[in-house]
CSV table of C-alpha atoms in Angstrom, one decimal:
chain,number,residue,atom,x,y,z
A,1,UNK,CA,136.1,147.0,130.4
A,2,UNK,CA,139.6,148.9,130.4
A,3,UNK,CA,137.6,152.2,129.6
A,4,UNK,CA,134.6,151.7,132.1
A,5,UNK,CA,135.4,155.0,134.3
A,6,UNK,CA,135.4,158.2,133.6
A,7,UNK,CA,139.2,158.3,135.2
A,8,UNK,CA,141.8,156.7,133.6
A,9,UNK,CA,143.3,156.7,136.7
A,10,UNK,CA,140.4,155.1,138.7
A,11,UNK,CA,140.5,152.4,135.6
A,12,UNK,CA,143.7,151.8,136.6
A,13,UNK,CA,143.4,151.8,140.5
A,14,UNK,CA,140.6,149.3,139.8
A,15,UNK,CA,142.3,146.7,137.4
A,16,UNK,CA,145.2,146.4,140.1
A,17,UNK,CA,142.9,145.9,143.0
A,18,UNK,CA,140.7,143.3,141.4
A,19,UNK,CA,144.0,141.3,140.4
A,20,UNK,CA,143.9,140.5,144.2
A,21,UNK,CA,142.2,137.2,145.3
A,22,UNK,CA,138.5,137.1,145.9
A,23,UNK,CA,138.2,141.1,144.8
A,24,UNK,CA,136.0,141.4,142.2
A,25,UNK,CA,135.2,145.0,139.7
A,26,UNK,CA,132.7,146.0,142.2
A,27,UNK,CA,135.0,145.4,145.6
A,28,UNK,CA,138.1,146.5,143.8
A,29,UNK,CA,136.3,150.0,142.7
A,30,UNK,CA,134.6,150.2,146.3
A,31,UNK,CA,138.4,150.0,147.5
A,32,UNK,CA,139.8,152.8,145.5
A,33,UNK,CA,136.9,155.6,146.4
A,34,UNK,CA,137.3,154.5,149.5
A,35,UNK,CA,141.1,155.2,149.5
A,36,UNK,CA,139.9,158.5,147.5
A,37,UNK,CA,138.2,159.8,150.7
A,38,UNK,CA,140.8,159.0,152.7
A,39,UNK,CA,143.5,161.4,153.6
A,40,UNK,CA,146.8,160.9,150.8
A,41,UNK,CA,148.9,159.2,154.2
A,42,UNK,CA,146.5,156.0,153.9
A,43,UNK,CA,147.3,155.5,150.2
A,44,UNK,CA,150.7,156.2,150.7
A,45,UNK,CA,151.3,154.2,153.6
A,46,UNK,CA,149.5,151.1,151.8
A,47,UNK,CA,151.7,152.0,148.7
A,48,UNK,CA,154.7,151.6,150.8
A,49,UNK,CA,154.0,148.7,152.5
A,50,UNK,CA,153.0,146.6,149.5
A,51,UNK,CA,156.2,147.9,147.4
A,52,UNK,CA,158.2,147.3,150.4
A,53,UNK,CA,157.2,143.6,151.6
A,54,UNK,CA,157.2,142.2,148.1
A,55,UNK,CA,161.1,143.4,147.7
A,56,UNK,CA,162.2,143.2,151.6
A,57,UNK,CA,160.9,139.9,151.9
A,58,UNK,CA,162.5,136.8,150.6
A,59,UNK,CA,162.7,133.1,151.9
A,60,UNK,CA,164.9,131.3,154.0
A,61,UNK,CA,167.6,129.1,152.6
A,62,UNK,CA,167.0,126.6,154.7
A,63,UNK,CA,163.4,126.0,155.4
A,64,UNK,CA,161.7,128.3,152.7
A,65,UNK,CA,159.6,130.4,154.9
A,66,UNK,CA,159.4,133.4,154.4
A,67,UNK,CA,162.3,135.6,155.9
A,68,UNK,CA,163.9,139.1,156.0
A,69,UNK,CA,167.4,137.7,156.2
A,70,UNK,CA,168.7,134.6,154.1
A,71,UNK,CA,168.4,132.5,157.1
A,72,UNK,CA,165.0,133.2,159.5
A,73,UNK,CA,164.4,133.9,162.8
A,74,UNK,CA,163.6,130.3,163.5
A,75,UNK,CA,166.5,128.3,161.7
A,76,UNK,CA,169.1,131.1,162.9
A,77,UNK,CA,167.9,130.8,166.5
A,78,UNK,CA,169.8,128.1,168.8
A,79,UNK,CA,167.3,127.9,171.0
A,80,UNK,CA,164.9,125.9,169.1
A,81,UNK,CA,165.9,122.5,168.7
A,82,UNK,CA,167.6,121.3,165.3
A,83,UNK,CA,166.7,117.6,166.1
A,84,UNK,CA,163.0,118.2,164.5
A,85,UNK,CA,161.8,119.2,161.5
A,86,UNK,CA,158.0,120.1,161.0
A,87,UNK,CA,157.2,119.9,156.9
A,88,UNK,CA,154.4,122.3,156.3
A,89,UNK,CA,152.6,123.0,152.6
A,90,UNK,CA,152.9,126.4,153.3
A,91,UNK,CA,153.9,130.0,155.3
A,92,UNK,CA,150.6,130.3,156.6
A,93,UNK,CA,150.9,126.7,158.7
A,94,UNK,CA,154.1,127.5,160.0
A,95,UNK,CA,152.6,130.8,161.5
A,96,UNK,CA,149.4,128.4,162.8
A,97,UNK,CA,151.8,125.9,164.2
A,98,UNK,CA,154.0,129.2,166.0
A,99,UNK,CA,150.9,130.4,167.4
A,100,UNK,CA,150.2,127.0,169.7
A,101,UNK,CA,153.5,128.1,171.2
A,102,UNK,CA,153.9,124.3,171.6
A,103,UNK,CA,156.2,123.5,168.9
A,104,UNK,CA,160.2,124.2,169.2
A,105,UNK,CA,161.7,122.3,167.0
A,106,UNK,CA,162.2,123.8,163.3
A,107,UNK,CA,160.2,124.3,160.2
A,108,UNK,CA,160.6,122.6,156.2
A,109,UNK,CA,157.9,124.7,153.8
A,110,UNK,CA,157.3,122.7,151.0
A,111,UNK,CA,155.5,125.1,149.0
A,112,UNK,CA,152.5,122.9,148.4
A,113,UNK,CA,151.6,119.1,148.4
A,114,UNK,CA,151.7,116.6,145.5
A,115,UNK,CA,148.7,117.1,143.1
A,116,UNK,CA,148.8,115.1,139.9
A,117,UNK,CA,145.6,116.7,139.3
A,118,UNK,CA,147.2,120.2,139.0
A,119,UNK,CA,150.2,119.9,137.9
A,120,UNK,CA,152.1,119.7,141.0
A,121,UNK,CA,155.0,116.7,140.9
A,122,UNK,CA,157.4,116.4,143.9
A,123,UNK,CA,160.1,118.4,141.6
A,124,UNK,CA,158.2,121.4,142.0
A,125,UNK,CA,158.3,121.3,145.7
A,126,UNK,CA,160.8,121.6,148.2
A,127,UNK,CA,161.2,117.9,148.9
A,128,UNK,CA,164.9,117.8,147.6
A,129,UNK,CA,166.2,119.9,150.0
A,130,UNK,CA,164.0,118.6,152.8
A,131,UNK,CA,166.2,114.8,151.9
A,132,UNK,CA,169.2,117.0,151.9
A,133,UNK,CA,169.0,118.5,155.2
A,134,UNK,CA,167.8,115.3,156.8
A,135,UNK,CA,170.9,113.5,155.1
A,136,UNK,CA,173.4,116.5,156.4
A,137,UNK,CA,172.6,114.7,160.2
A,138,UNK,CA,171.7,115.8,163.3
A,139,UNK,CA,168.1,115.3,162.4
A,140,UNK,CA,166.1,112.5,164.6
A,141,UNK,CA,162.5,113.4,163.8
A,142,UNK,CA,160.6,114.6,160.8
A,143,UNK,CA,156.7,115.4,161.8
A,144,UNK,CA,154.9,115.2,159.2
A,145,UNK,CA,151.9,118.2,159.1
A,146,UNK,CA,150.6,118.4,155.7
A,147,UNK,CA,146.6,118.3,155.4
A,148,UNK,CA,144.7,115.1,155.9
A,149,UNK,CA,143.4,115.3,152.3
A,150,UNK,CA,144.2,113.0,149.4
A,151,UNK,CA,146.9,115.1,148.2
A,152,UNK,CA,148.5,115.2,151.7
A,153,UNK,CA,148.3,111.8,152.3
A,154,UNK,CA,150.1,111.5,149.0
A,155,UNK,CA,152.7,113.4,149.9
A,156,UNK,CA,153.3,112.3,153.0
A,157,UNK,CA,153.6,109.1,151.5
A,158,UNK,CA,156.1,110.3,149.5
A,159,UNK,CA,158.1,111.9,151.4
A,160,UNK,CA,158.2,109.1,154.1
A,161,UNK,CA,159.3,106.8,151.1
A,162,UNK,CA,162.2,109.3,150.1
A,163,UNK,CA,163.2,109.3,153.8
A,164,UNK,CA,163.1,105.3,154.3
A,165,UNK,CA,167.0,104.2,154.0
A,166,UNK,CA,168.0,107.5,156.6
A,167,UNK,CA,167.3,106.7,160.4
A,168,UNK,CA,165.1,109.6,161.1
A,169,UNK,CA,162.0,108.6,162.7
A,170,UNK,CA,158.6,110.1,160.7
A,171,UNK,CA,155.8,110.9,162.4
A,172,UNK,CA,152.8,112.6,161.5
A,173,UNK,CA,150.5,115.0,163.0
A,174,UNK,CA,147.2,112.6,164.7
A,175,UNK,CA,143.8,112.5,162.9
A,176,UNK,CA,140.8,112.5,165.4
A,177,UNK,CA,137.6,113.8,166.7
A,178,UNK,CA,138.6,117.6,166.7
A,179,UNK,CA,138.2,119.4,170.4
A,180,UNK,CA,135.1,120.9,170.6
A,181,UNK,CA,133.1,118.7,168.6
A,182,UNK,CA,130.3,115.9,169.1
A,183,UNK,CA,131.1,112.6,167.9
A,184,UNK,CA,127.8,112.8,166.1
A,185,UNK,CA,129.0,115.4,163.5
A,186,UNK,CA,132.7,113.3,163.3
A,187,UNK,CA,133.2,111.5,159.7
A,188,UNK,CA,133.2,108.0,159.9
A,189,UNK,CA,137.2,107.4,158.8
A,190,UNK,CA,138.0,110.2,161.1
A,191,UNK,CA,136.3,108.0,164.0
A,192,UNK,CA,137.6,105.0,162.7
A,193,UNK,CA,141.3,106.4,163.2
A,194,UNK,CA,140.9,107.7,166.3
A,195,UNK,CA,139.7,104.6,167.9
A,196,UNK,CA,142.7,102.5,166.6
A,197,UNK,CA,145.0,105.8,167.8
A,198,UNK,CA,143.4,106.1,171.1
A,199,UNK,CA,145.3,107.3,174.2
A,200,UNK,CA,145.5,106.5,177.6
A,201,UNK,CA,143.3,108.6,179.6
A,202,UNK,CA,144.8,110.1,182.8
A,203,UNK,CA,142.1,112.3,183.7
A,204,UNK,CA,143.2,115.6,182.1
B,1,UNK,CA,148.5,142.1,167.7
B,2,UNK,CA,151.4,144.6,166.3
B,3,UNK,CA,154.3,142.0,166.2
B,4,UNK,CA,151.7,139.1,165.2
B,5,UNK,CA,154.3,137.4,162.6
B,6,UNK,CA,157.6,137.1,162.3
B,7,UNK,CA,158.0,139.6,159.6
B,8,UNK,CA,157.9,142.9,160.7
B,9,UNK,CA,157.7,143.5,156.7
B,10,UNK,CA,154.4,141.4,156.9
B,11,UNK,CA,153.0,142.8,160.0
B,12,UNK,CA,153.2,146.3,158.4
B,13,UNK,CA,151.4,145.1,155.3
B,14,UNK,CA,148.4,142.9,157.1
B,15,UNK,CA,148.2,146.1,158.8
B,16,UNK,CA,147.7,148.6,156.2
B,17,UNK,CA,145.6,145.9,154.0
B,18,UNK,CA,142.9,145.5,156.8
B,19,UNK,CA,142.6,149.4,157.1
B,20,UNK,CA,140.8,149.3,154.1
B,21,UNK,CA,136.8,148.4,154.4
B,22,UNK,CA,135.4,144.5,154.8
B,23,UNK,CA,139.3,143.4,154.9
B,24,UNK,CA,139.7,141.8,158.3
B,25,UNK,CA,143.3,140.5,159.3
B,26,UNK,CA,142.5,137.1,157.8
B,27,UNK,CA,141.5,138.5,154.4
B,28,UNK,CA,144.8,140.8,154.9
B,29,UNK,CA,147.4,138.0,155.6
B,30,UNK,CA,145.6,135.9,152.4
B,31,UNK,CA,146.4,139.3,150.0
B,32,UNK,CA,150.2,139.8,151.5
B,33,UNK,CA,151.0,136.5,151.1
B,34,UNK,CA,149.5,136.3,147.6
B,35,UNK,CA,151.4,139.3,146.7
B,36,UNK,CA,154.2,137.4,147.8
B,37,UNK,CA,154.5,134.6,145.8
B,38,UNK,CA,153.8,137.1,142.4
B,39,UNK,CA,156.8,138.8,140.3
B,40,UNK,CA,157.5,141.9,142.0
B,41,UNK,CA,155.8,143.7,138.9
B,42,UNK,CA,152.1,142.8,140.8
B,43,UNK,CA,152.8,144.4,143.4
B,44,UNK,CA,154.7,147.4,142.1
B,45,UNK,CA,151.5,148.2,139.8
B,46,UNK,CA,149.4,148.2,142.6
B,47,UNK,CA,151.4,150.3,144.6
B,48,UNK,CA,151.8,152.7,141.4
B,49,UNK,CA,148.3,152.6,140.8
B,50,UNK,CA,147.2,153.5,144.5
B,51,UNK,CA,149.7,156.6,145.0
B,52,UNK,CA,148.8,158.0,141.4
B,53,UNK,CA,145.0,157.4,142.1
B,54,UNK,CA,145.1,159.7,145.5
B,55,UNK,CA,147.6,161.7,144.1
B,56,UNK,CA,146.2,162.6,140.7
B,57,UNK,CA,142.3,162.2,141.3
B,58,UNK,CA,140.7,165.8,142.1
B,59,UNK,CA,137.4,166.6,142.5
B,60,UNK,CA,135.4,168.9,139.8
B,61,UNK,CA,135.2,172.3,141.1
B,62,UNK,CA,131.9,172.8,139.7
B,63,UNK,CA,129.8,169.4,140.3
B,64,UNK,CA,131.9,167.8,142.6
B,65,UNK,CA,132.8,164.1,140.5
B,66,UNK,CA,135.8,163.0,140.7
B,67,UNK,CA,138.2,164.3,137.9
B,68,UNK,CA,141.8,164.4,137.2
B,69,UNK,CA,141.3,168.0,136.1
B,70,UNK,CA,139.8,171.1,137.9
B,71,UNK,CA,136.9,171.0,135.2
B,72,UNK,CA,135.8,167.3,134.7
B,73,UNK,CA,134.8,166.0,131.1
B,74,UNK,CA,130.8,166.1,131.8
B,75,UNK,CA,131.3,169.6,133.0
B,76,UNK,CA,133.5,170.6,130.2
B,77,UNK,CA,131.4,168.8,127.2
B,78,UNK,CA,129.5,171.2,125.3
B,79,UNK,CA,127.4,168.9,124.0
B,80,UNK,CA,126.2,167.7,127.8
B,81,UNK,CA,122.7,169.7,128.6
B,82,UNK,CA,123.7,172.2,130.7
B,83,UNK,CA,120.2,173.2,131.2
B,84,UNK,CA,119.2,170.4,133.5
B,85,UNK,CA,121.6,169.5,137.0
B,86,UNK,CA,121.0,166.1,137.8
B,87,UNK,CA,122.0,165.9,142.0
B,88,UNK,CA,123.6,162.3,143.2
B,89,UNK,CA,124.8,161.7,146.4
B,90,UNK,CA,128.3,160.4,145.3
B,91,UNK,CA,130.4,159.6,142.8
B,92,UNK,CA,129.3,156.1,142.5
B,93,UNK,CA,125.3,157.2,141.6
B,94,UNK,CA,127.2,159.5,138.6
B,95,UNK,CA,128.7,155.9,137.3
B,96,UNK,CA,125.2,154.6,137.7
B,97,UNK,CA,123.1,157.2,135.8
B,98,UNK,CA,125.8,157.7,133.1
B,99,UNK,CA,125.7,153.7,132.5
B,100,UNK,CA,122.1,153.9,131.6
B,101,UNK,CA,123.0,155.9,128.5
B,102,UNK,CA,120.3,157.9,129.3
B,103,UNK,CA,121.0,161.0,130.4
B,104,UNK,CA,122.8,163.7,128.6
B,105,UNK,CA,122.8,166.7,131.0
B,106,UNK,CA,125.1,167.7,133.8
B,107,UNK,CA,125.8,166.4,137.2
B,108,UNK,CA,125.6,167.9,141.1
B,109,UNK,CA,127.4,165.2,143.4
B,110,UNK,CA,126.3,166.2,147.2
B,111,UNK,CA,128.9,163.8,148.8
B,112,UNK,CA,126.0,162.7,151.1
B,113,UNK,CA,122.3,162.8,152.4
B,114,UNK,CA,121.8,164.4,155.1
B,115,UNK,CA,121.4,162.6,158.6
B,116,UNK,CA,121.2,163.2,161.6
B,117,UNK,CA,121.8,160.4,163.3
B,118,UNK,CA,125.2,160.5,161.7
B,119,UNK,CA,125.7,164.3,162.3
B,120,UNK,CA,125.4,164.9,158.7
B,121,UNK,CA,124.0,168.5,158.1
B,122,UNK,CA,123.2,170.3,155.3
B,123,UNK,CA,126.3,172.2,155.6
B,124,UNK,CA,128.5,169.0,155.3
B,125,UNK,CA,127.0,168.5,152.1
B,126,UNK,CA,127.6,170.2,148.4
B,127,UNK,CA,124.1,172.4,148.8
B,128,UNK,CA,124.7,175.9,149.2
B,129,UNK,CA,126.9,175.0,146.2
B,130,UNK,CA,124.3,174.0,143.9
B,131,UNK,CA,122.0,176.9,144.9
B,132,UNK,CA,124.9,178.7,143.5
B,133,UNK,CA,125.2,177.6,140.8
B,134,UNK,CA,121.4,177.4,140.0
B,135,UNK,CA,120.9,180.9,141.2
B,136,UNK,CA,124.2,181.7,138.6
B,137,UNK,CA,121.2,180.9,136.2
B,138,UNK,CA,120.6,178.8,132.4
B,139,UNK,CA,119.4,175.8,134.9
B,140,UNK,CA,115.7,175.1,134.1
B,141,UNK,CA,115.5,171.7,135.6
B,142,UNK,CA,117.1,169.8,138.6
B,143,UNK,CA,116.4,166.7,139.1
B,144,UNK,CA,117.0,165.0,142.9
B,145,UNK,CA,118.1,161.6,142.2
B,146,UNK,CA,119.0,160.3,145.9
B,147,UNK,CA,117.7,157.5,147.5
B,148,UNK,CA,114.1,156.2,148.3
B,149,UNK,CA,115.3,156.5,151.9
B,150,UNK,CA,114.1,158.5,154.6
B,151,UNK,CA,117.1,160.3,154.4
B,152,UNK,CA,117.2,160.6,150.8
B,153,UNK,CA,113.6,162.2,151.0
B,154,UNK,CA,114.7,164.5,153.8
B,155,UNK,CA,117.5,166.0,151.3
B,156,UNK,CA,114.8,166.2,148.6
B,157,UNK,CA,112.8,168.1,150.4
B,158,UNK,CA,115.3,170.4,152.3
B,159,UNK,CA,116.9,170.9,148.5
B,160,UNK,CA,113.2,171.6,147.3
B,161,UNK,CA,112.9,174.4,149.5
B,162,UNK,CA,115.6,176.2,149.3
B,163,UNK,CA,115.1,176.6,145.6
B,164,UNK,CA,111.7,177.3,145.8
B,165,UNK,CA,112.8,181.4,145.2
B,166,UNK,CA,114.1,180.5,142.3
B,167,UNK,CA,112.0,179.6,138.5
B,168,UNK,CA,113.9,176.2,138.8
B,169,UNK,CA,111.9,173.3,137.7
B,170,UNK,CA,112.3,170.4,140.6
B,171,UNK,CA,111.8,166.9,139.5
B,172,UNK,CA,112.5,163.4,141.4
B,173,UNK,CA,113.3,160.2,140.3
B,174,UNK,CA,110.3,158.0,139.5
B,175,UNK,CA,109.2,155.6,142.9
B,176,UNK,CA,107.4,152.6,141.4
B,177,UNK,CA,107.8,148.9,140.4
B,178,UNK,CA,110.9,147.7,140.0
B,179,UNK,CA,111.3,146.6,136.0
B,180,UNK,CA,111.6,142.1,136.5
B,181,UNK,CA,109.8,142.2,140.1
B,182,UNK,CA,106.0,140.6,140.7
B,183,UNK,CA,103.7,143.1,142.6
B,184,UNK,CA,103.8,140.3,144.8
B,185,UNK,CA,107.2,141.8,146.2
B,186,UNK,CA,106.6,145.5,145.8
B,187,UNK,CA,106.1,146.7,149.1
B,188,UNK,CA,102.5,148.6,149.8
B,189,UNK,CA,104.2,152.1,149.9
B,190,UNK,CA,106.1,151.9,147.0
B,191,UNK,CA,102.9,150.0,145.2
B,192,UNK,CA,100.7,152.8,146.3
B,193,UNK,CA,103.2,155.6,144.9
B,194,UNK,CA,103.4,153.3,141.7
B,195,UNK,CA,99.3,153.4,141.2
B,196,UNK,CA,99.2,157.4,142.1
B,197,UNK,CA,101.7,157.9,139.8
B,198,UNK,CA,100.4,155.9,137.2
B,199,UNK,CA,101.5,156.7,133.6
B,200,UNK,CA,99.9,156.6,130.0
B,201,UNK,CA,100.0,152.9,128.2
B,202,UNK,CA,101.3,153.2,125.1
B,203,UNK,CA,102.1,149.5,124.4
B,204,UNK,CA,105.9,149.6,125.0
């Protein structure tokens, strides 16, 4: 396996690429004589930009997502409003949330959800500091927008718990028949919640 | 599309990630932020292993594999046949071939078929080379391994000719049933080329 090429350097090129997430031998050496026929800028540049995100790139000291200062863009800006916190499991929802452009309140990452099954117990997430900040004050909402799986139901249980003797109001993020879809192909709990959280039509 | 997150950091990695082939922007964000949440070792071997790949993979001056010296090994082994040139299209088919076990002579990688279509002429391609280097004589057989395609046949044929001058023995690689496939799914061309070509049943 460590000796499958003729190059020792193409052996290399190939165990770091297939160390990436859903690249397998075959992609990973596909990858590298691609970048082989490429002029040396492409390599280069990728080179550059890997080495440089993973060391430019840390996470904010106040809501965990990612950041190129010690407090982000978001947190630092006084234009979004302080008053609401969105928890997210991850980066990648805050940058989904961001793109509706219909959120201005702030972000918590929690850096996953509760899951027994793996591992995962509250202490290894950033649900601590998510008390903390609500305790400092000036918080009146916490919307909840984990995943409306088992695990996020969990930890939106939990977390709602941990924030039951402060006066911020929890909310969470509605379940219901997506937009674009027939009832037909809607789950049954998923109907089920959006007839008891039905709201008043006015004709938009 | 340039400024899509807030990390310009991130932006400049999804970037170069989704240059390379079948990684789209999704694929690209999924790899950065991987890389991300690694020890900054991950990502420095990658990078390492990228710029010493383009950097210190050549190509052999005489059969045109990749090497990381002028000369590669196959080349250079005197105990590889170099009475019989065995001409690829790329570097991948010399993997292929060499992976059988089965062949113990030297290489000639074309870096192509030619096609038309794709304004690939025979002078885009490694030919006049390995006319050379037959005419340079001690080559008694080459053997065309390219594809079954109607490219691959067009190169056979335009390689054929141009060594006809020369006492060169030209052979192909075999067309017939695929070894583990019914008749059933062997299409009529290649069945007919199987029965023409028939060969002697020795009971192996």
């Amino acid at each position: 396996m460590e000796e499958e090429f003729q190059s020792a350097l193409l052996n290399s090129a190939v165990n770091e690429l297939s160390r990436l997430p859903g690249v397998g031998r075959k992609t990973a050496l596909r990858l590298a004589l691609h970048l082989l026929r490429q002029d040396a800028g492409v390599s280069d540049s990728l080179a550059k930009a890997i080495t440089e995100l993973r060391h430019g790139v840390c996470y904010c000291s106040i809501c965990h997502n990612i950041s190129e200062t010690d407090i982000c863009p978001v947190c630092a800006s006084p234009r979004r409003d302080a008053t609401t916190i969105c928890v997210v499991e991850n980066v990648r929802d805050v940058m989904l949330l961001e793109n509706t452009g219909l959120y201005n309140g702030r972000y918590h990452v929690l850096g996953g959800v509760i899951s027994p099954v793996d591992g995962i117990g509250p202490d290894k997430l950033e649900i601590d500091s998510l008390v903390e900040r609500v305790r400092a004050g000036g918080v009146q909402e916490v919307i909840l927008a984990l995943g409306a799986t088992m695990e996020g139901e969990t930890t939106n249980f939990y977390i709602y718990r941990r924030l039951a003797d402060t006066p911020v109001k929890v909310t969470q993020l509605a379940r219901g028949v997506a937009v674009g879809n027939d009832i037909e192909y809607t789950d049954e709990i998923t109907l089920g919640r959006s007839l008891r959280d039905r709201t008043p039509f006015n004709g938009q």
